[in-house]
Coordinates of C-alpha atoms and ligand atoms in Angstrom, one line a residue:
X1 CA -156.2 -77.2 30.2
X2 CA -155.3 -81.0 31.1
X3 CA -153.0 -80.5 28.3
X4 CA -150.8 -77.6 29.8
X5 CA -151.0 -79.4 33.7
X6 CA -149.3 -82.3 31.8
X7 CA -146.5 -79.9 30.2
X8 CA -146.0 -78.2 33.6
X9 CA -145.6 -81.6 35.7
X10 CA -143.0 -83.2 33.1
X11 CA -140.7 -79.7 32.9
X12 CA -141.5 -80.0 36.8
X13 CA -139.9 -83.9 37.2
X14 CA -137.1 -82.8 34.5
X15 CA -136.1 -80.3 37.0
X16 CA -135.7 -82.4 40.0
X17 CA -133.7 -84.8 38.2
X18 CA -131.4 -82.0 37.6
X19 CA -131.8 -81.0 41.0
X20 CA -131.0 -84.6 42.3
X21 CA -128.4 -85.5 40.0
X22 CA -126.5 -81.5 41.4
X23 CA -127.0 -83.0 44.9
X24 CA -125.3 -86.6 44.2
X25 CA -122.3 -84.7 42.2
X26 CA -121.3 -82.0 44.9
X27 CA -122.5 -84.3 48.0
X28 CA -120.5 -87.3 47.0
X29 CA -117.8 -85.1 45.1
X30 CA -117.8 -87.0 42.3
X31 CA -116.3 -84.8 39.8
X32 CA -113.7 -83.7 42.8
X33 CA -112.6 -87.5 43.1
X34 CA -112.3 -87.5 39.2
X35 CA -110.0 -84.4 39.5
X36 CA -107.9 -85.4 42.5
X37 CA -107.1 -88.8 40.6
X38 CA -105.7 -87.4 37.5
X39 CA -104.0 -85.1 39.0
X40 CA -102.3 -87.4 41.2
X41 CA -101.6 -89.4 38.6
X42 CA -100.4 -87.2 36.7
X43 CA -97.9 -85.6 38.9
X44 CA -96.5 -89.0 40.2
X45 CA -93.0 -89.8 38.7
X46 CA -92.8 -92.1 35.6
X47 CA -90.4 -92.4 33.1
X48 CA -90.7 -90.1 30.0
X49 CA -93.9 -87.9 31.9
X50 CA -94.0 -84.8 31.9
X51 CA -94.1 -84.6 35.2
X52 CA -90.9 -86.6 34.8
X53 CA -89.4 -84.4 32.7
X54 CA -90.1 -81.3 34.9
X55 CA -88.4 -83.3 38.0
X56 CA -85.7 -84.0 36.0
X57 CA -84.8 -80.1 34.3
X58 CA -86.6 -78.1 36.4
X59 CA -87.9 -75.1 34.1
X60 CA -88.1 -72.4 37.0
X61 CA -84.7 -70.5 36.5
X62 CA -83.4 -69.9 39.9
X63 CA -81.2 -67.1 40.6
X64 CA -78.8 -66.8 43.4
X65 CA -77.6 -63.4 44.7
X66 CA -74.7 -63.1 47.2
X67 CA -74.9 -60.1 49.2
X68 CA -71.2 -59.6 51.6
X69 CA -71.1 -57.9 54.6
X70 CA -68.1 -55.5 55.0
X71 CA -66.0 -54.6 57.8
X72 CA -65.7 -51.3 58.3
X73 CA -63.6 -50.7 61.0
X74 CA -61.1 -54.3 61.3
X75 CA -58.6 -52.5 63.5
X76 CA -61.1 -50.8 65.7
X77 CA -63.1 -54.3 66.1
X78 CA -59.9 -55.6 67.0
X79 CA -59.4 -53.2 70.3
X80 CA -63.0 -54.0 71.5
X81 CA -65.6 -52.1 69.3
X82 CA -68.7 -52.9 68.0
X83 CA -68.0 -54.2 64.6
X84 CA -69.9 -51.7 61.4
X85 CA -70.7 -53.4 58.2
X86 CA -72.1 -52.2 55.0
X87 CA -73.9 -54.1 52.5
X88 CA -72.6 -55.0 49.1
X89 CA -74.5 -56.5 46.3
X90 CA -76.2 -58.2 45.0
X91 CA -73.7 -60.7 42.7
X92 CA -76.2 -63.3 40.9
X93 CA -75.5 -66.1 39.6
X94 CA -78.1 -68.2 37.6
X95 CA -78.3 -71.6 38.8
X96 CA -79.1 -74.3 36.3
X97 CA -80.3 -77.7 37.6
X98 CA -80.0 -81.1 36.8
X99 CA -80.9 -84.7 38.1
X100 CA -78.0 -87.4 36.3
X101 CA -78.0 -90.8 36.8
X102 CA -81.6 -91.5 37.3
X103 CA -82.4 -95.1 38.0
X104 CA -86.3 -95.4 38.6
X105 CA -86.6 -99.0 40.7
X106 CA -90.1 -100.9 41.0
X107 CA -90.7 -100.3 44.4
X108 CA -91.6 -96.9 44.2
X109 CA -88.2 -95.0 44.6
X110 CA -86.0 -93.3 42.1
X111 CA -82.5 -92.3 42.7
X112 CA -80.6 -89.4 40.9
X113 CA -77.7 -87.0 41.7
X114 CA -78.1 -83.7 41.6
X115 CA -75.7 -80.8 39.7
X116 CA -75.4 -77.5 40.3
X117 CA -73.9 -74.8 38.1
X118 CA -73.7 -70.9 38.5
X119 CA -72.9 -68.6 35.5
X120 CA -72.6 -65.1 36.5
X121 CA -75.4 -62.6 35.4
X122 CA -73.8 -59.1 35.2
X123 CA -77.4 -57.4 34.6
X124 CA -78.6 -58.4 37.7
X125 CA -75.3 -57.6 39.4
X126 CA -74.2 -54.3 41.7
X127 CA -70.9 -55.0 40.7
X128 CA -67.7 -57.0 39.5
X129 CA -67.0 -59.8 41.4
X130 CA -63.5 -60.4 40.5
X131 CA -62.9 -56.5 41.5
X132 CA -65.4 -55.4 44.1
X133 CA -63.4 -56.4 47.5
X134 CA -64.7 -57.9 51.2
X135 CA -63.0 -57.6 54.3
X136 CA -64.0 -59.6 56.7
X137 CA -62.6 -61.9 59.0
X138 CA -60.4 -64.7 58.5
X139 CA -62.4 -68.3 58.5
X140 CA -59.8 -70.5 58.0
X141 CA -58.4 -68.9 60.9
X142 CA -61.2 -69.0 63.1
X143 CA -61.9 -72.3 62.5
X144 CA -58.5 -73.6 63.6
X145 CA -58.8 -71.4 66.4
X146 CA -62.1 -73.6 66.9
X147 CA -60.3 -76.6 67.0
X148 CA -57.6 -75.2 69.4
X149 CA -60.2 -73.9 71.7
X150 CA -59.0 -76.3 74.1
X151 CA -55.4 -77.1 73.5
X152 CA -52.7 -75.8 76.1
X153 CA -50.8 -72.2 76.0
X154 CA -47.7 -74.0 74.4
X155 CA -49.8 -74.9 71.0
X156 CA -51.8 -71.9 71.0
X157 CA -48.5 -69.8 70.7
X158 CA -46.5 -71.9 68.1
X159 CA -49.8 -71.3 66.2
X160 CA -49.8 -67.6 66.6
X161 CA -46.3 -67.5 65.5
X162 CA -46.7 -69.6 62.7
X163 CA -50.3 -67.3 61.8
X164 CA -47.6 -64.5 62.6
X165 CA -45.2 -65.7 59.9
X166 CA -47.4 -66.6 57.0
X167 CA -49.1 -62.9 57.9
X168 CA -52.3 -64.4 58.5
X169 CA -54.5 -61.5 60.0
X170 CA -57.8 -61.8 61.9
X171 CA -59.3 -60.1 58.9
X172 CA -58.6 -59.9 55.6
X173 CA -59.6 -58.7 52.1
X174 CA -60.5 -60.5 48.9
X175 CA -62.2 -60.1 46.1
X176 CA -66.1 -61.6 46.3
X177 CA -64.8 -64.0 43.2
X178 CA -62.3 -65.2 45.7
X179 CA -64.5 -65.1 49.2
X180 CA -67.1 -67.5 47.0
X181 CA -65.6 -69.7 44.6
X182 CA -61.8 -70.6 46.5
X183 CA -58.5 -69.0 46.9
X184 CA -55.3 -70.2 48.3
X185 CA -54.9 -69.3 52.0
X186 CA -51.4 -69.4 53.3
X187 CA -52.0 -71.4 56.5
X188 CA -54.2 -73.8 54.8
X189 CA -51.7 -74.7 52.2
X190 CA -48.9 -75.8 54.8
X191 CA -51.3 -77.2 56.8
X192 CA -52.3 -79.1 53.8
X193 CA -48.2 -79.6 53.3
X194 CA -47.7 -81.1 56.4
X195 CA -50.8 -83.2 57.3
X196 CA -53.0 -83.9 54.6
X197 CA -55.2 -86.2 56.0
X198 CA -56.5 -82.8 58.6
X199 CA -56.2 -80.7 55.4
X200 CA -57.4 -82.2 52.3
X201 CA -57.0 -78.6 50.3
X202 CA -55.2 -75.4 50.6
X203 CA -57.9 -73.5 49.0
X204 CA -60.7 -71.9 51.2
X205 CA -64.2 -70.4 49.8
X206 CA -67.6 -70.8 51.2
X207 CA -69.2 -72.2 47.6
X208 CA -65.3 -74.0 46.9
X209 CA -65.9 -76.8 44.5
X210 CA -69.7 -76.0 44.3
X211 CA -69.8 -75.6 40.6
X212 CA -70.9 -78.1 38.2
X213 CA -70.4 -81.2 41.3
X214 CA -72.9 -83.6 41.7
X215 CA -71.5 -85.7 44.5
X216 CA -75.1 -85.3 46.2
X217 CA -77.1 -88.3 45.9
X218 CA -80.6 -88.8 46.6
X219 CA -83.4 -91.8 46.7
X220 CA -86.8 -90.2 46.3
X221 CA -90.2 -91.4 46.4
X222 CA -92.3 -91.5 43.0
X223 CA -95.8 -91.3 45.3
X224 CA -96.6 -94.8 43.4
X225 CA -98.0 -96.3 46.8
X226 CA -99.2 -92.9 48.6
X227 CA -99.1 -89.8 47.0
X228 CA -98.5 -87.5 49.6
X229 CA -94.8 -88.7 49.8
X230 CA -94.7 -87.9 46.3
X231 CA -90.7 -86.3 46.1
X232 CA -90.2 -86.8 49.4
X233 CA -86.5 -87.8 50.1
X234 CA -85.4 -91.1 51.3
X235 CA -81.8 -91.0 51.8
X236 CA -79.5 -88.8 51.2
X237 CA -75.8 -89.5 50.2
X238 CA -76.2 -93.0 51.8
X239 CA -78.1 -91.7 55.0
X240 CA -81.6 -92.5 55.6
X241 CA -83.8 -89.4 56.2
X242 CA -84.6 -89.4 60.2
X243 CA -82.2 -89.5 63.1
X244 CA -79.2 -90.7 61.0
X245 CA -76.9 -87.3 62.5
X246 CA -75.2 -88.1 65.3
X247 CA -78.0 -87.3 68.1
X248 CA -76.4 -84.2 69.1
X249 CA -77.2 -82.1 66.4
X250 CA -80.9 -81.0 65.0
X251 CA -81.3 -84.3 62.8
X252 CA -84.4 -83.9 60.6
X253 CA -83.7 -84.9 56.8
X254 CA -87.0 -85.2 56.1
X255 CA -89.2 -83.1 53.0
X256 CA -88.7 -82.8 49.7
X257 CA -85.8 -80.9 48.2
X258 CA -87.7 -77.6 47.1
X259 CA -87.9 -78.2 43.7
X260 CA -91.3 -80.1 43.7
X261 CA -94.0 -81.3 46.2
X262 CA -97.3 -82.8 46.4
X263 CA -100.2 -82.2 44.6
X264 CA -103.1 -81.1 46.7
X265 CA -101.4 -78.8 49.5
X266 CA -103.8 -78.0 52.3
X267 CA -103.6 -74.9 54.1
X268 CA -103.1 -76.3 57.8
X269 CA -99.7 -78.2 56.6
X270 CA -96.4 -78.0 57.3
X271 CA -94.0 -78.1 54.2
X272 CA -90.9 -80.0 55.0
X273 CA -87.7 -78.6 52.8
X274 CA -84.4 -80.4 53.0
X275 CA -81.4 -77.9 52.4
X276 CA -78.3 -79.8 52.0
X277 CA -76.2 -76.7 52.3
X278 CA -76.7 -76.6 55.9
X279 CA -77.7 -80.8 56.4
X280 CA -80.8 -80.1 57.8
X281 CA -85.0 -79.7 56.6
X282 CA -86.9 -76.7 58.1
X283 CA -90.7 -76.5 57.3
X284 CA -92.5 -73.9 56.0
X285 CA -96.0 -72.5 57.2
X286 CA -99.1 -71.3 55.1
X287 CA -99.7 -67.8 55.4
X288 CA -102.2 -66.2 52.5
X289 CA -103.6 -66.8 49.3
X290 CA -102.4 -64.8 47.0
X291 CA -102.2 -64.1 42.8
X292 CA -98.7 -65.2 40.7
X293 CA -98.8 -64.1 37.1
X294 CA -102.8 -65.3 37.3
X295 CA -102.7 -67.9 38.8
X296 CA -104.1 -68.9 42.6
X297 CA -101.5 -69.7 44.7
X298 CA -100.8 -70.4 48.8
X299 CA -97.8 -68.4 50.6
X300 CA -96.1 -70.8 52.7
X301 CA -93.3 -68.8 55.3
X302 CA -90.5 -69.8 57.3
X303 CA -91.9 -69.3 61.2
X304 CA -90.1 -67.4 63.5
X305 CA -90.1 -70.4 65.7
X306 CA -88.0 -72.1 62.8
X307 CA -85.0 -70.4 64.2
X308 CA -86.1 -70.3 68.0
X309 CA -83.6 -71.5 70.6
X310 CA -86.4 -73.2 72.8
X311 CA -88.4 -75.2 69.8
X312 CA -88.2 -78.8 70.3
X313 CA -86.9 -79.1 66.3
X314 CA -83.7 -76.6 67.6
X315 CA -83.1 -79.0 70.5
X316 CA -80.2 -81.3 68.8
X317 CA -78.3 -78.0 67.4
X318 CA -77.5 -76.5 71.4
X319 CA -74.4 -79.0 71.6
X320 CA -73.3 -79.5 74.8
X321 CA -76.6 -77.9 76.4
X322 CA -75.1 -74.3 74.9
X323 CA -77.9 -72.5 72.4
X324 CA -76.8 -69.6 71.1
X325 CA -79.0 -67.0 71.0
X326 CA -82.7 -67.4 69.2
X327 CA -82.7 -66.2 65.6
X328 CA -79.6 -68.4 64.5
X329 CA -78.7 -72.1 64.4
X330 CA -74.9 -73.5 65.4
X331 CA -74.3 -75.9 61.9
X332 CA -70.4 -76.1 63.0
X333 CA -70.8 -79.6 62.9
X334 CA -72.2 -79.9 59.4
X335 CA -69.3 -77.2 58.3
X336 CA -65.9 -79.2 59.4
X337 CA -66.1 -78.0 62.9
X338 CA -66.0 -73.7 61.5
X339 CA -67.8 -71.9 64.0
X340 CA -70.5 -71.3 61.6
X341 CA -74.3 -70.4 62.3
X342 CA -77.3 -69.2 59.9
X343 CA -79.9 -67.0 60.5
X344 CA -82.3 -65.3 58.6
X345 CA -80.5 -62.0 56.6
X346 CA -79.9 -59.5 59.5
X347 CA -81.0 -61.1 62.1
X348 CA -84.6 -61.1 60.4
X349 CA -87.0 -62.3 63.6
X350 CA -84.1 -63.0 65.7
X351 CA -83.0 -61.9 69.5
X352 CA -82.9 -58.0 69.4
X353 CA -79.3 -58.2 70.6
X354 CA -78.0 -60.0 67.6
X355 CA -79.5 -56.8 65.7
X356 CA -77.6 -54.3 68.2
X357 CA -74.3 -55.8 68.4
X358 CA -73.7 -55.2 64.9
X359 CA -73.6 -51.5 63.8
X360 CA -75.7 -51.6 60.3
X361 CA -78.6 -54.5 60.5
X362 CA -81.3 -53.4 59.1
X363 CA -83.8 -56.8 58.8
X364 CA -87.5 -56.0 56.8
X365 CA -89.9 -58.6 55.8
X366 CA -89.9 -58.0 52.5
X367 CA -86.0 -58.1 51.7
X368 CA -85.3 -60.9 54.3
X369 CA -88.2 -63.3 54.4
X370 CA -87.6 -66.8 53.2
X371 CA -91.4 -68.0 51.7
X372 CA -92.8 -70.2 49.2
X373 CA -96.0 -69.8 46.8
X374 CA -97.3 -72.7 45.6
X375 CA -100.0 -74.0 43.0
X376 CA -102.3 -76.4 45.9
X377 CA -103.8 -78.2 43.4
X378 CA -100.7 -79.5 41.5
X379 CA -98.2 -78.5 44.3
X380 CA -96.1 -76.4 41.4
X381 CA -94.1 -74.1 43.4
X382 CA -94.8 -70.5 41.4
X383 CA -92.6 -68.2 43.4
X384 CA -89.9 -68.5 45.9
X385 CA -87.3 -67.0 47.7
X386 CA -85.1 -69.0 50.0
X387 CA -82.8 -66.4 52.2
X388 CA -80.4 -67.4 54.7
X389 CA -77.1 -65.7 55.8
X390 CA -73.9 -66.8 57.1
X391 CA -72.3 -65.6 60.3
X392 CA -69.3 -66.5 62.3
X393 CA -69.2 -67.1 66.5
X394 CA -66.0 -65.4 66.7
X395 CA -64.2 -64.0 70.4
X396 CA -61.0 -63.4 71.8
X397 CA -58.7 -66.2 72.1
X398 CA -56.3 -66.2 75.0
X399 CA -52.9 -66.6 73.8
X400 CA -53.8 -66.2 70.0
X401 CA -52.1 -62.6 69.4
X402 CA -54.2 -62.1 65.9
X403 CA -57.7 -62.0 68.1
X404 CA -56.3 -58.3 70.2
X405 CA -59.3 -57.4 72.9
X406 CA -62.1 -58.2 70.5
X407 CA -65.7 -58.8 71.8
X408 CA -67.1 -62.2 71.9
X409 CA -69.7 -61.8 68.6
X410 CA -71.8 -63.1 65.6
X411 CA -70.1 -61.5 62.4
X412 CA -72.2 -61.3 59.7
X413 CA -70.1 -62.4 56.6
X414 CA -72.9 -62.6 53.8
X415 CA -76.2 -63.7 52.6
X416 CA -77.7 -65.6 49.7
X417 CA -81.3 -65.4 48.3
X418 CA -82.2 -67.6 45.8
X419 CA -85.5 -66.7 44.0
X420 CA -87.6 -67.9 41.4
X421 CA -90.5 -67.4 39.6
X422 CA -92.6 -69.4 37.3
X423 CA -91.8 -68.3 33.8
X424 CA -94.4 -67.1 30.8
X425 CA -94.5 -70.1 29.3
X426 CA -94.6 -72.7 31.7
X427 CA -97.3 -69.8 34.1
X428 CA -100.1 -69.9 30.7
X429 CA -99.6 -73.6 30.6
X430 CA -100.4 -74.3 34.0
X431 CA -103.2 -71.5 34.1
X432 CA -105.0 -74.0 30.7
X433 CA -104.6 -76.9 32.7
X434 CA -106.3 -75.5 35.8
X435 CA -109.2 -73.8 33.7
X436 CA -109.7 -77.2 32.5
X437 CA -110.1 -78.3 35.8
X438 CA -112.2 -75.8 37.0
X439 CA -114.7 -76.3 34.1
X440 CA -115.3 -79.7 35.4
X441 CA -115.4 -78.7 38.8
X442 CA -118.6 -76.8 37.7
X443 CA -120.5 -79.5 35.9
X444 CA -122.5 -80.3 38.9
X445 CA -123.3 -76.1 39.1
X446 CA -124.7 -76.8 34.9
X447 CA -127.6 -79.3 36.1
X448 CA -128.6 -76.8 39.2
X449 CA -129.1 -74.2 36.9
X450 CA -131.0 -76.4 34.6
X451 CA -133.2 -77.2 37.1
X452 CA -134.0 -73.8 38.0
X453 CA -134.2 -72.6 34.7
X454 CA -137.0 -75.5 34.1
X455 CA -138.7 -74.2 37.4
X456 CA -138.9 -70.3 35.9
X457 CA -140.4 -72.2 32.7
X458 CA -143.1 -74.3 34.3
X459 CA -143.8 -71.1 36.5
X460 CA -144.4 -68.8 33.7
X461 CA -146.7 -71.6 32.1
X462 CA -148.6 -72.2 34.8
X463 CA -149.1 -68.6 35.0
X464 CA -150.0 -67.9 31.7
X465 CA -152.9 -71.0 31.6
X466 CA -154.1 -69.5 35.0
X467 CA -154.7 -66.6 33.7
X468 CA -156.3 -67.3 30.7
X469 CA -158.2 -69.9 32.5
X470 CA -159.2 -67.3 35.5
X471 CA -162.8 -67.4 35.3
X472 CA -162.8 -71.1 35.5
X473 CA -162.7 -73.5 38.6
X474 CA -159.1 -74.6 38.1
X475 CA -156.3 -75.0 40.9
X476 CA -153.0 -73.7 39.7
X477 CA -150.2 -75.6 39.8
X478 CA -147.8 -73.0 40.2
X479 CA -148.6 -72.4 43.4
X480 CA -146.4 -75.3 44.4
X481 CA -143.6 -74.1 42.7
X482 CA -141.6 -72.1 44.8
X483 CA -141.9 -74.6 47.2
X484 CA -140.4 -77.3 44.6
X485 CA -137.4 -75.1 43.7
X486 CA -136.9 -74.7 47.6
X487 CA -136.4 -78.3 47.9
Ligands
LIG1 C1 -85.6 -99.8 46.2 O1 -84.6 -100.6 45.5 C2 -83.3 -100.0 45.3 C3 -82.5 -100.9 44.5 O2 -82.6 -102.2 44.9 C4 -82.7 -99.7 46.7 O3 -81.5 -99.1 46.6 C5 -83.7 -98.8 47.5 O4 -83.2 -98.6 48.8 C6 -85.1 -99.4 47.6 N1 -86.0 -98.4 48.1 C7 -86.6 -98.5 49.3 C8 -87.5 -97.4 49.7 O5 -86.3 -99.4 50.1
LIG2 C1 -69.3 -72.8 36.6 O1 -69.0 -73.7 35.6 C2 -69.5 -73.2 34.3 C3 -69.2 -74.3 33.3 O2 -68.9 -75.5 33.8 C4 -68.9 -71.9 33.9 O3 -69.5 -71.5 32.7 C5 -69.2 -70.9 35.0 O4 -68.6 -69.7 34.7 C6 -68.7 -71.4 36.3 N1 -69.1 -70.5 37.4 C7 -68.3 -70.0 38.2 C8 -68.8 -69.1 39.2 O5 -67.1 -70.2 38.2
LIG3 C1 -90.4 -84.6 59.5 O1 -89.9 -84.9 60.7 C2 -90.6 -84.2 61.8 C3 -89.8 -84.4 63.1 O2 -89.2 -85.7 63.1 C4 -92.0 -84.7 61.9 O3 -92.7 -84.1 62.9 C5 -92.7 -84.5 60.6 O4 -94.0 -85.1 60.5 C6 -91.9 -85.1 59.4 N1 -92.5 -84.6 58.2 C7 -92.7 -85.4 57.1 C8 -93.3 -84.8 55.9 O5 -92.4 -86.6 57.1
LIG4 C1 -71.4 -74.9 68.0 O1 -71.3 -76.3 68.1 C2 -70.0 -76.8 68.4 C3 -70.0 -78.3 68.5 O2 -70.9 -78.8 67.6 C4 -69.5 -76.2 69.7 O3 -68.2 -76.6 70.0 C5 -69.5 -74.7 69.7 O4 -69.2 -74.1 70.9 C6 -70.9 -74.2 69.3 N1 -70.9 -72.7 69.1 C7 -71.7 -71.9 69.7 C8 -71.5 -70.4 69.4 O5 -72.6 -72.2 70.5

């Protein structure tokens, strides 16, 4: 009987150790430090990484469709109606990415430029781009007219005339080819004639001279000193990130550029983007967890407040004290004065009255949301959609024959989503490297159930000697079991 008492203790003090050694590993995290360490090292950037690599290529193709926004009924507008558009699209383009003229420096920056290309994917395409045509208005025109806003009647006619003369029209119709990538415009090219310091090209398009340039240039931080900068962008074509815009426009640069973030994204953070496209950052907010291709990932939105005229992050873009209405942003200043402002597509969570003035918005959540799902635990973006659209302030202009009686508006011209999602190949490699670190998050969970499984052991000796030693005067020791396991 002493015999058995002795086996019982021993399995007994096994299982506490196992017990004690659980409650050291998930009380002082220790295999949760482990984790968070390589990953963070492993995602900071250092020549020839893979982390490295991935900065460098990215290998989530990202496609942009173009969606344009036809007028209708031009002449009507023209004589004071509400302006009806219909949608056309989408056109995508598949954008390939890469960082040139990486220079990593030893204090914890590394500076690149970064090259966009679009080739034109006709399977993912409504239509022909260099057939399908757009009317809509007239930017060139309306940004001169910007310009003029406040020039006397004697100016504002010759220009009229001379708008007149090269039959430059309010609206006009081109080809989407020829509304994206550049096409001559009449008034721009003897503008660019006659002064071309004012007008350094005759050709107008809203992605002219987009293709293949990489005159952006960046300084990022490799997250050697403190990870959670890790991408983060310090300067951008010579500016430092932070009030460098003149202060009357909504001057945050700050965030990473999209491509890549931090490893170890918590829920209650703001994600700060930087789109150069419209020289500003907006910050994205978490929303759900949800599954991508199997593996766990965070949804990350664009809040309604993003484009609210009252926020305190809108207050630079109201120059002059002037917001336009909440739901778009004024980036005129960031465009070359055009009366320019972006907004989600159709006036997604913007003022009802941007929806009503314009015969054929239709905004839904699930076409015109911009989000972001991302990996937490490496900060691997999975899944995103970035949506914006472009409108134009556009109004009658006193003396300015080409603007008739038209209302004072903001013109939808088109909008771009850019999407991507994680591919096959790269998705089953990340989903072995987080089962990896999952198994070693449940170590600790392997001694706890050790430890019981010694308990159910000891119990079922100790009632099996009690039993056979029933008759006898003998305490059994599995009475204090349960208590034990309780501990
Ligand atoms: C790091 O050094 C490079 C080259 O000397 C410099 O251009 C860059 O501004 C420095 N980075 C920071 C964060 O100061
Ligand atoms: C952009 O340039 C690439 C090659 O440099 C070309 O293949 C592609 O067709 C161009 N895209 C557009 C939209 O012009
Ligand atoms: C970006 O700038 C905003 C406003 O200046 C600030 O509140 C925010 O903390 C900054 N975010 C990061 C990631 O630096
Ligand atoms: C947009 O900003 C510019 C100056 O940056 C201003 O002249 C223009 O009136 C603004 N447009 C609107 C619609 O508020």
């Amino acid at each position: 009987m002493v015999h058995l008492r002795k086996r019982v203790a021993v399995i007994i003090v096994f299982a506490l150790c196992c017990f004690i050694i659980f409650l050291i590993l998930t009380v002082k995290g220790v295999f949760n430090n482990i984790v968070e360490d390589q990953i963070k090292e492993r995602t900071k950037l250092k020549l020839n990484s893979e982390a490295f690599k991935n900065w460098k290529d990215p290998p989530v193709p990202v496609y942009l469709q173009f969606y344009f926004f036809n007028v209708e009924n031009h002449l009507q507008v023209l004589q004071g109606e509400r302006a009806n558009v219909t949608q056309l699209g989408p056109y995508t383009y598949k954008q390939l990415r890469h960082r040139a003229n990486v220079s990593v420096y030893n204090n914890a920056s590394i500076s690149a430029t970064t090259q966009r290309s679009f080739v034109f994917e006709p399977t993912m395409s409504a239509g022909d781009p260099k057939n399908d045509l757009v009317t809509t208005i007239n930017v060139p025109l309306v940004t001169l007219l910007q310009m003029l806003k406040h020039s006397g009647m004697v100016k504002k006619t010759i220009v009229s005339t001379l708008f007149t003369l090269k039959r430059s029209t309010l609206f006009q119709t081109h080809s989407v080819n020829e509304w994206l990538w550049g096409y001559e415009d009449a008034v721009l090219k003897l503008g660019h004639q006659l002064l071309p310091s004012i007008f350094p090209n005759s050709q107008f398009g809203f992605f002219y001279g987009a293709n293949g340039t990489g005159d952006e240039k960046y300084l990022f931080n490799t997250g050697e000193n403190d990870y959670m900068k890790l991408n983060e962008i310090i300067m951008w074509n010579g500016q430092k990130s932070l009030n460098w815009w003149p202060s009357n426009f909504c001057n945050m640069i700050n965030g990473t550029d999209g491509a890549s973030f931090h490893s170890l994204v918590k829920k209650n953070e703001k994600l700060y983007v930087f789109a150069p496209d419209i020289c500003r950052s907006f910050y994205l907010t978490f929303e759900k967890e949800l599954d991508v291709q199997g593996i766990n990932a965070y949804r990350f939105v664009l809040p309604k407040e993003a484009f609210a005229n009252d926020h305190p992050s809108n207050k630079g873009c109201c120059p002059d004290g002037i917001c336009p209405l909440s739901g778009v942003l004024n980036i005129s200043v960031c465009r070359q004065g055009a009366p320019i402002l972006i907004s989600p597509p159709h006036f997604y969570n913007g003022d009802k009255r941007l929806v009503s003035d314009i015969g054929g918005m239709k905004p839904n959540m699930e076409a015109h949301q911009t989000f972001l799902d991302i990996e937490p635990m490496t900060g691997i973006p999975v899944r995103a959609a970035k949506r914006m659209q472009i409108n134009l302030h556009v109004e009658s202009v006193k003396y300015i024959a080409q603007t008739g009686q038209m209302r004072t508006m903001v013109l939808p011209v088109l909008f771009l989503s850019e999407n991507a999602v994680i591919d096959d190949k790269s998705a089953a490699k990340l989903r072995a490297a987080l089962y990896t670190v999952n198994v070693v998050t449940y170590i600790p969970y392997v001694f706890l159930l050790i430890a019981i499984l010694l308990c159910l052991i000891s119990l079922i000796l100790a009632c099996v000697g009690w039993r056979r030693m029933e008759n006898k005067d003998f305490t059994p020791v599995s009475l204090k079991m349960p208590q034990v396991e309780r501990h």
